[in-house]
Amino acid sequence: RVSGLKNISPDQPKLFISNHAGGMGPLMIYISLPVRLHPWVIAEMVDISRTPDYLFEDFIKPAWHLDGQIGKRISRLIAPIAVRVLRSLDPVSVDRNRGWCREAFQKSLELLVSGESLLIFPEQPAKQCDPVSQIRPFLGGFCWLSQMYYKSTGKALAIQPMAVFPPGRRMIIASPEYLNLHGNYRKAIDRSVVHLEATVKRKYQEISSLC
């Protein structure tokens, strides 16, 4: 069940941000949302040479509790399928181990300027989950896209906060936000991230309370 479809800003590129909600969150979004999305994905998931090890450590071992050679063998079997599926979405590859990720931001801007929309899960994987919403603190790098888009087009970028709740098979989309990044960019981004994180958490609690 999707609530808030009327809140999707029409006829312009959009930046959707959402909680990840494990492996089911992205799947729910792609099945349910009537918008073509280009996701930001971790670079290891589209680089077949690194995908098996990443899948093993990030998914097979913690989620399926398969350690050792069996888990690694399954990771090697799944990796080509996962890479093929993700590449078919024309994703933006983000390598967190390479600093600023200039290529990722440049491709993101090109997609937005051409009218395409992005999907970003800004949670920090190394941080602890909030005990109520199970959402981790947000990284704020994606907010720079608002400034880049404005400089390139003279228009504000619509950011669509949303939340998914897999146990209840529910998703909710909030009203679009248009960030004000004038003045001190760093402080403005910090404020924006706090606000957007709070919005996603509030929407998560809203839909989870219905189940």
Coordinates of C-alpha atoms in Angstrom, one line a residue:
R1 CA 0.0 0.0 0.0
V2 CA 1.4 3.3 -1.1
S3 CA 0.3 6.5 0.6
G4 CA 1.1 10.0 -0.6
L5 CA 1.4 9.5 -4.4
K6 CA -0.3 12.8 -4.8
N7 CA 2.7 14.4 -3.1
I8 CA 5.1 13.5 -5.9
S9 CA 6.2 16.7 -7.6
P10 CA 5.0 16.5 -11.2
D11 CA 6.9 17.1 -14.5
Q12 CA 10.3 17.7 -13.0
P13 CA 13.3 15.6 -11.9
K14 CA 13.2 14.4 -8.3
L15 CA 15.5 13.1 -5.6
F16 CA 13.8 10.4 -3.6
I17 CA 15.4 9.6 -0.2
S18 CA 14.2 6.7 1.9
N19 CA 15.2 4.4 4.8
H20 CA 16.8 1.2 3.4
A21 CA 14.8 -1.3 5.5
G22 CA 17.1 -4.2 4.6
G23 CA 16.9 -5.9 1.3
M24 CA 13.1 -5.5 1.0
G25 CA 13.0 -1.7 1.1
P26 CA 14.5 -1.1 -2.4
L27 CA 12.5 -4.0 -3.8
M28 CA 9.2 -2.5 -2.5
I29 CA 10.0 0.9 -3.9
Y30 CA 10.8 -0.4 -7.4
I31 CA 7.7 -2.6 -7.4
S32 CA 5.3 0.1 -6.2
L33 CA 6.5 3.5 -7.3
P34 CA 5.3 4.7 -10.7
V35 CA 8.5 6.7 -11.4
R36 CA 11.6 5.6 -13.2
L37 CA 14.5 5.8 -10.7
H38 CA 18.2 5.7 -11.0
P39 CA 19.5 4.4 -7.6
W40 CA 22.8 5.3 -5.9
V41 CA 24.4 1.9 -5.3
I42 CA 27.6 0.9 -3.5
A43 CA 30.3 0.4 -6.1
E44 CA 31.0 -3.1 -4.9
M45 CA 27.6 -4.2 -6.1
V46 CA 28.2 -3.3 -9.8
D47 CA 31.9 -4.3 -9.9
I48 CA 31.8 -8.1 -10.4
S49 CA 35.3 -8.5 -9.2
R50 CA 34.3 -7.2 -5.8
T51 CA 30.6 -8.2 -5.6
P52 CA 31.0 -11.8 -4.2
D53 CA 33.0 -10.6 -1.1
Y54 CA 30.7 -7.7 -0.5
L55 CA 27.6 -9.9 -0.7
F56 CA 29.1 -12.4 1.6
E57 CA 30.0 -9.9 4.3
D58 CA 27.0 -7.6 3.9
F59 CA 24.2 -10.1 3.3
I60 CA 24.9 -13.8 3.1
K61 CA 26.6 -14.0 6.5
P62 CA 24.5 -11.6 8.6
A63 CA 21.1 -12.3 7.0
W64 CA 21.3 -16.0 6.1
H65 CA 23.8 -16.9 8.7
L66 CA 25.9 -18.8 6.2
D67 CA 29.6 -18.7 7.0
G68 CA 32.6 -20.3 5.5
Q69 CA 32.9 -22.0 2.1
I70 CA 29.1 -22.6 1.7
G71 CA 28.3 -18.9 2.2
K72 CA 31.1 -17.8 -0.1
R73 CA 30.0 -20.3 -2.8
I74 CA 26.5 -18.9 -2.6
S75 CA 27.8 -15.4 -2.9
R76 CA 29.7 -16.3 -6.0
L77 CA 26.6 -17.8 -7.5
I78 CA 24.3 -14.8 -6.7
A79 CA 26.8 -12.1 -7.6
P80 CA 26.5 -12.2 -11.4
I81 CA 22.7 -12.0 -11.1
A82 CA 22.7 -9.1 -8.7
V83 CA 25.2 -7.2 -10.8
R84 CA 23.1 -7.7 -14.0
V85 CA 19.9 -6.6 -12.3
L86 CA 21.5 -3.5 -10.8
R87 CA 23.2 -2.5 -14.0
S88 CA 19.9 -2.7 -15.9
L89 CA 18.6 0.1 -13.7
D90 CA 21.4 2.5 -15.0
P91 CA 22.5 3.2 -11.4
V92 CA 25.0 5.7 -10.1
S93 CA 27.9 3.8 -8.6
V94 CA 29.2 5.4 -5.4
D95 CA 32.6 4.2 -4.0
R96 CA 32.7 5.4 -0.4
N97 CA 36.4 4.5 -0.2
R98 CA 37.4 7.1 -2.7
G99 CA 36.5 10.4 -1.0
W100 CA 34.4 12.9 -2.9
C101 CA 33.1 10.5 -5.5
R102 CA 33.2 13.2 -8.2
E103 CA 32.1 10.8 -11.0
A104 CA 29.0 9.8 -9.0
F105 CA 27.9 13.4 -8.5
Q106 CA 28.6 14.3 -12.1
K107 CA 26.5 11.5 -13.4
S108 CA 23.8 12.3 -10.9
L109 CA 23.7 15.9 -12.1
E110 CA 23.6 14.8 -15.7
L111 CA 20.6 12.5 -15.0
L112 CA 18.8 15.2 -13.1
V113 CA 19.4 17.9 -15.8
S114 CA 18.0 15.5 -18.4
G115 CA 14.8 15.1 -16.4
E116 CA 15.5 11.8 -14.7
S117 CA 15.0 11.0 -11.0
L118 CA 17.3 9.5 -8.4
L119 CA 16.8 7.2 -5.4
I120 CA 19.2 7.5 -2.5
F121 CA 19.4 5.6 0.8
P122 CA 21.4 8.0 2.9
E123 CA 21.7 6.0 6.1
Q124 CA 25.2 5.4 7.5
P125 CA 25.7 1.6 7.6
A126 CA 28.3 1.8 10.4
K127 CA 26.0 3.7 12.8
Q128 CA 23.6 2.2 15.3
C129 CA 19.9 2.1 14.4
D130 CA 17.4 4.4 16.1
P131 CA 15.6 2.0 18.5
V132 CA 12.1 3.3 17.5
S133 CA 12.4 3.7 13.7
Q134 CA 15.3 1.3 13.1
I135 CA 16.7 4.0 10.9
R136 CA 20.4 4.9 11.0
P137 CA 21.7 8.5 11.0
F138 CA 21.9 10.1 7.5
L139 CA 24.9 11.1 5.6
G140 CA 24.5 14.5 4.0
G141 CA 26.5 14.4 0.8
F142 CA 23.4 14.0 -1.4
C143 CA 22.3 17.5 -0.4
W144 CA 25.1 19.0 -2.6
L145 CA 23.1 17.9 -5.6
S146 CA 20.6 20.6 -4.8
Q147 CA 23.2 23.2 -5.0
M148 CA 24.8 21.7 -8.2
Y149 CA 21.4 21.4 -9.8
Y150 CA 20.5 25.0 -9.0
K151 CA 23.8 26.3 -10.3
S152 CA 23.3 24.3 -13.5
T153 CA 19.6 25.1 -14.2
G154 CA 18.6 28.0 -12.0
K155 CA 15.8 25.8 -10.6
A156 CA 15.3 24.3 -7.2
L157 CA 15.6 20.5 -7.0
A158 CA 12.6 18.6 -5.5
I159 CA 13.5 16.2 -2.8
Q160 CA 10.9 13.6 -1.9
P161 CA 11.3 12.1 1.5
M162 CA 9.7 8.7 1.9
A163 CA 9.6 5.7 4.2
V164 CA 9.0 2.0 3.7
F165 CA 7.8 -0.5 6.3
P166 CA 8.2 -4.0 4.9
P167 CA 6.5 -5.9 7.7
G168 CA 3.2 -4.1 6.9
R169 CA 3.9 -3.9 3.2
R170 CA 3.4 -0.1 3.3
M171 CA 5.2 2.9 1.9
I172 CA 4.5 6.6 2.3
I173 CA 5.7 9.6 0.4
A174 CA 6.0 13.0 2.0
S175 CA 5.5 16.4 0.4
P176 CA 8.5 17.6 -1.7
E177 CA 11.2 19.7 0.0
Y178 CA 13.3 22.4 -1.6
L179 CA 16.5 23.0 0.3
N180 CA 17.7 26.5 1.0
L181 CA 21.5 26.2 0.8
H182 CA 22.3 29.9 0.7
G183 CA 25.0 31.3 3.1
N184 CA 27.3 28.8 4.8
Y185 CA 26.8 25.7 2.7
R186 CA 28.1 23.3 5.4
K187 CA 25.8 24.6 8.1
A188 CA 22.9 24.7 5.7
I189 CA 23.5 21.1 4.7
D190 CA 23.8 20.0 8.3
R191 CA 20.4 21.6 9.0
S192 CA 18.8 20.1 5.9
V193 CA 20.0 16.6 6.8
V194 CA 18.7 16.8 10.3
H195 CA 15.3 18.0 8.9
L196 CA 15.1 15.3 6.2
E197 CA 16.1 12.5 8.6
A198 CA 13.4 13.6 11.0
T199 CA 10.9 13.7 8.2
V200 CA 11.6 10.1 7.1
K201 CA 11.5 8.9 10.7
R202 CA 8.2 10.6 11.3
K203 CA 6.7 9.1 8.2
Y204 CA 8.1 5.6 9.2
Q205 CA 6.4 5.9 12.6
E206 CA 3.2 7.0 10.9
I207 CA 2.9 4.0 8.6
S208 CA 4.2 1.5 11.2
S209 CA 1.5 2.6 13.7
L210 CA -1.1 1.6 11.2
C211 CA 0.0 -2.1 11.3

